[in-house]
Amino acid sequence: MRNNKRIFQFSLLALGAALLLSSACTKIPQEGSIAPDINYKNRKQYAISGLQLNIGSFQPSTSTLPLKFEIVEIREPGGKPVSALTNEIPVVRYKEAIVGNESAAELALKTDTVMVPALGINENTGVLEIQEGNKIPAGEYHFDIKVSNRSGSKLLTDALVVEFKEWDVLSWSPDMAKQPEIERVGDSPNQIRFVAYLDGQQLPGDYIDFTKDRASGFKGTFVDDTNDGEIWSVKFPVKEANTYATWKIVTVVGGVEQVSYESYNFNFVIGIPGSYVVRLYK
């Protein structure tokens, strides 16, 4: 029994020594320090040009708060200019709460238009703030960000990498033949021409329609049906919205034409104003 007690006491001493040794080997940052392992969660991010978005979840680790953030440099490895990120653009700010039934005159009294950079950083949180209406070209942009507190500062090279697209197809019905395609065909007019294909053959504009569930679809004004597709006038940016396209399908059975309709949903965004073609496949 006495030997077991000695073994137990020895084990406690060994455990205590191990804990002390572990503490001595662990480098604990001093008060006012910036931790060596600070970074952004999910360093690579994606954005749509023209749309508003906040990006970046900073992980301060054991750094002493508060921290301050500053963009030191922006690079685009493909050689595109980065001036569109720092150019100031007009942004509407609300001075009072919006009830929802204001007239245009009342709404104007509750808002201000201010000039702010198309992309900036919140100096207190480190979040990149991208403003709606920006004209940032598609490309991959690398951000060097300086993080500071009362003890000093640390430069994080490539702290965030943001890939911008000018449009994107977010989802589409599995019953479509393939993913819808978007093509920019000009700087003006601000419109979208929807082109429908059935079994690889292009259909005239009156063979496709967007009347079903229009309340949740993209916002636009119908212009015309043409042989080349259905044309809509659009106020950009086109934001995420569940959109239904209805195909008119004509088949001939026993020499008699039979008409049926099939609807499929898709979801897309387009940020930069211009003239676009959206191709839909059935």
XYZ file of C-alpha atoms in Angstrom:
282
model
C 0.000 0.000 0.000
C 2.891 2.329 0.882
C 4.527 1.664 -2.501
C 1.311 2.525 -4.342
C 1.136 5.844 -2.442
C 4.729 6.694 -3.448
C 3.984 5.840 -7.064
C 0.920 8.108 -6.999
C 2.934 10.998 -5.471
C 5.652 10.555 -8.078
C 3.064 10.613 -10.879
C 1.645 13.894 -9.558
C 5.125 15.445 -9.454
C 5.847 14.277 -13.000
C 2.551 15.691 -14.260
C 3.217 19.028 -12.578
C 6.699 19.213 -14.087
C 5.328 18.439 -17.541
C 2.728 21.200 -17.215
C 5.356 23.713 -16.102
C 7.622 22.712 -18.989
C 4.734 23.055 -21.444
C 3.921 26.528 -20.116
C 7.557 27.573 -20.403
C 7.637 26.472 -24.062
C 4.394 28.256 -25.002
C 5.023 31.814 -26.107
C 2.268 33.953 -24.576
C 1.936 37.379 -26.243
C 2.518 40.293 -23.913
C -0.084 42.966 -23.247
C -0.343 45.254 -26.260
C 1.062 42.744 -28.738
C -0.083 41.544 -32.170
C -0.300 37.744 -32.354
C 1.889 36.060 -34.990
C -0.997 33.983 -36.388
C -3.504 36.752 -37.262
C -5.251 36.244 -40.598
C -8.530 36.345 -42.482
C -10.812 33.336 -42.491
C -11.374 32.177 -46.083
C -8.679 34.346 -47.661
C -10.014 33.790 -51.227
C -13.366 35.487 -51.832
C -15.672 36.177 -54.768
C -17.748 39.230 -55.741
C -19.929 40.467 -58.604
C -18.914 43.798 -60.110
C -21.552 46.471 -59.562
C -23.136 44.799 -56.529
C -22.784 45.714 -52.851
C -20.927 43.225 -50.660
C -19.024 43.113 -47.366
C -16.070 40.718 -47.349
C -13.685 39.454 -44.718
C -13.832 37.794 -41.329
C -10.660 38.789 -39.474
C -9.252 36.456 -36.824
C -7.223 38.447 -34.260
C -6.091 35.379 -32.282
C -4.521 36.622 -29.013
C -3.844 40.156 -30.284
C -4.689 43.023 -27.954
C -7.781 44.938 -29.021
C -8.729 47.355 -30.429
C -7.131 46.842 -33.850
C -6.985 49.269 -36.764
C -6.941 48.261 -40.436
C -5.603 49.965 -43.556
C -5.287 48.873 -47.194
C -1.653 49.454 -48.125
C -1.680 48.129 -51.700
C -4.031 46.543 -54.244
C -2.607 44.437 -57.083
C -4.144 42.743 -60.132
C -1.706 40.115 -61.471
C -3.355 40.214 -64.915
C -2.320 43.840 -65.353
C -5.765 45.447 -65.109
C -5.754 48.944 -63.533
C -6.978 49.088 -59.940
C -8.221 52.689 -60.045
C -11.853 51.516 -60.337
C -11.584 50.160 -56.775
C -10.546 53.470 -55.232
C -12.540 55.906 -57.405
C -15.309 57.644 -55.492
C -18.885 56.915 -56.540
C -22.238 58.371 -55.392
C -23.948 56.302 -52.696
C -27.353 56.954 -51.115
C -27.364 57.118 -47.313
C -30.537 57.154 -45.226
C -30.848 59.867 -42.560
C -34.148 58.610 -41.180
C -36.007 55.323 -40.924
C -37.920 54.264 -44.047
C -41.540 53.308 -43.356
C -42.279 52.048 -46.846
C -45.144 54.270 -47.985
C -43.145 57.464 -48.595
C -43.692 59.504 -51.725
C -40.686 60.277 -53.937
C -40.458 63.750 -52.361
C -40.608 62.349 -48.814
C -38.009 59.717 -49.632
C -35.668 62.376 -51.009
C -35.855 64.266 -47.689
C -34.809 61.128 -45.816
C -31.726 60.444 -47.920
C -28.381 61.983 -48.735
C -26.060 61.206 -51.631
C -22.415 61.044 -50.581
C -19.216 60.240 -52.465
C -17.300 57.233 -51.134
C -14.605 54.923 -52.576
C -16.015 52.059 -54.640
C -14.119 49.738 -52.294
C -12.803 50.563 -48.839
C -11.980 48.907 -45.556
C -13.698 49.365 -42.211
C -10.807 50.574 -40.087
C -12.268 49.011 -36.933
C -13.325 45.561 -38.184
C -11.124 44.917 -41.226
C -14.148 44.182 -43.410
C -13.841 45.164 -47.099
C -16.885 47.276 -48.024
C -17.809 47.141 -51.724
C -20.399 49.724 -52.817
C -23.275 49.099 -55.214
C -22.763 50.845 -58.535
C -19.018 50.207 -58.686
C -17.387 49.680 -62.095
C -14.711 47.197 -61.006
C -13.558 45.116 -64.020
C -13.563 41.346 -63.799
C -10.264 40.096 -62.392
C -8.456 38.830 -59.318
C -7.367 41.540 -56.880
C -4.823 41.025 -54.093
C -4.981 43.174 -50.950
C -2.049 43.955 -48.640
C -3.522 45.081 -45.330
C -1.779 46.695 -42.345
C -3.070 45.720 -38.920
C -2.150 47.998 -36.001
C -2.718 48.360 -32.281
C -1.009 50.332 -29.506
C 2.080 48.111 -29.653
C 2.805 48.574 -33.364
C 1.694 47.155 -36.701
C 2.018 44.141 -38.971
C 1.680 44.024 -42.758
C -0.309 41.079 -44.120
C 0.690 40.505 -47.759
C -2.159 39.002 -49.811
C -4.340 39.174 -46.717
C -7.404 38.881 -48.987
C -7.730 37.832 -52.617
C -11.032 38.819 -54.246
C -12.078 37.542 -57.663
C -14.620 39.783 -59.392
C -17.022 38.601 -62.080
C -19.259 40.910 -64.107
C -22.074 38.322 -64.083
C -22.826 34.853 -62.808
C -25.417 32.098 -63.178
C -26.118 31.031 -59.600
C -28.502 28.149 -60.228
C -30.658 26.596 -62.944
C -33.247 23.867 -63.241
C -31.807 20.356 -63.668
C -34.390 19.882 -66.448
C -32.643 22.477 -68.598
C -30.375 20.953 -71.253
C -27.371 22.828 -69.866
C -26.366 25.884 -67.857
C -27.700 29.213 -69.172
C -25.041 31.418 -70.784
C -24.538 35.179 -70.424
C -22.665 37.340 -72.943
C -22.040 41.073 -72.885
C -22.496 42.396 -76.429
C -22.200 46.168 -75.933
C -22.055 49.133 -73.588
C -25.593 50.186 -74.521
C -28.537 50.094 -74.480
C -29.189 48.781 -70.970
C -31.081 45.662 -71.917
C -31.129 41.870 -71.934
C -32.079 39.779 -74.964
C -33.211 36.321 -73.889
C -32.680 33.647 -76.522
C -34.346 30.240 -76.134
C -33.095 26.981 -77.663
C -35.047 23.749 -77.989
C -33.045 20.649 -78.892
C -30.275 22.910 -80.184
C -32.546 24.997 -82.421
C -33.053 28.706 -81.710
C -36.671 29.739 -81.187
C -38.282 33.109 -81.987
C -38.854 35.480 -79.094
C -42.564 34.744 -78.722
C -41.751 31.116 -77.839
C -40.395 32.144 -74.427
C -42.081 34.100 -71.669
C -41.430 35.304 -68.107
C -44.998 35.793 -66.894
C -45.030 33.025 -64.261
C -44.046 34.161 -60.756
C -42.849 37.526 -62.074
C -42.993 39.047 -58.584
C -39.929 37.046 -57.592
C -38.126 37.319 -60.924
C -35.598 39.798 -62.249
C -36.828 43.373 -62.481
C -37.198 44.717 -66.011
C -39.632 46.108 -68.581
C -40.706 44.035 -71.571
C -39.771 45.670 -74.897
C -40.413 43.301 -77.802
C -40.432 39.763 -79.178
C -38.182 39.396 -82.215
C -36.871 36.548 -84.328
C -33.651 36.831 -82.325
C -35.242 36.605 -78.881
C -37.277 38.419 -76.234
C -35.952 41.873 -75.300
C -36.232 43.468 -71.860
C -35.136 46.930 -70.763
C -33.251 46.568 -67.484
C -32.060 48.845 -64.708
C -28.711 47.498 -63.536
C -27.478 45.870 -61.451
C -29.622 42.769 -61.879
C -29.748 41.245 -58.409
C -30.306 37.672 -57.334
C -33.926 36.647 -57.970
C -35.645 33.358 -58.731
C -36.759 33.737 -62.370
C -39.054 31.442 -64.358
C -38.814 31.026 -68.124
C -41.718 29.350 -69.905
C -41.100 27.574 -73.212
C -43.870 27.296 -75.811
C -43.372 23.867 -77.349
C -45.089 23.063 -80.656
C -45.248 19.464 -81.858
C -47.021 17.943 -84.835
C -48.993 14.756 -84.256
C -50.834 13.246 -87.214
C -50.481 16.467 -89.140
C -52.016 18.497 -86.308
C -50.043 21.049 -84.295
C -50.152 20.604 -80.551
C -48.986 23.327 -78.166
C -47.690 22.752 -74.645
C -45.822 24.894 -72.108
C -42.963 24.016 -69.784
C -41.469 26.317 -67.133
C -37.990 26.212 -65.668
C -36.391 28.444 -63.065
C -32.923 29.938 -63.028
C -31.101 32.513 -60.940
C -28.547 34.991 -62.283
C -26.868 38.292 -61.487
C -25.356 40.981 -63.728
C -23.540 43.940 -62.196
C -22.226 46.297 -64.876
C -24.734 48.192 -67.098
C -24.749 47.341 -70.777
C -26.354 45.174 -73.445
C -26.424 41.429 -72.740
C -27.628 38.189 -74.296
C -28.840 35.409 -71.996
C -29.148 32.016 -73.725
C -31.469 29.397 -72.236
C -31.411 25.748 -73.302
C -34.199 23.168 -73.207
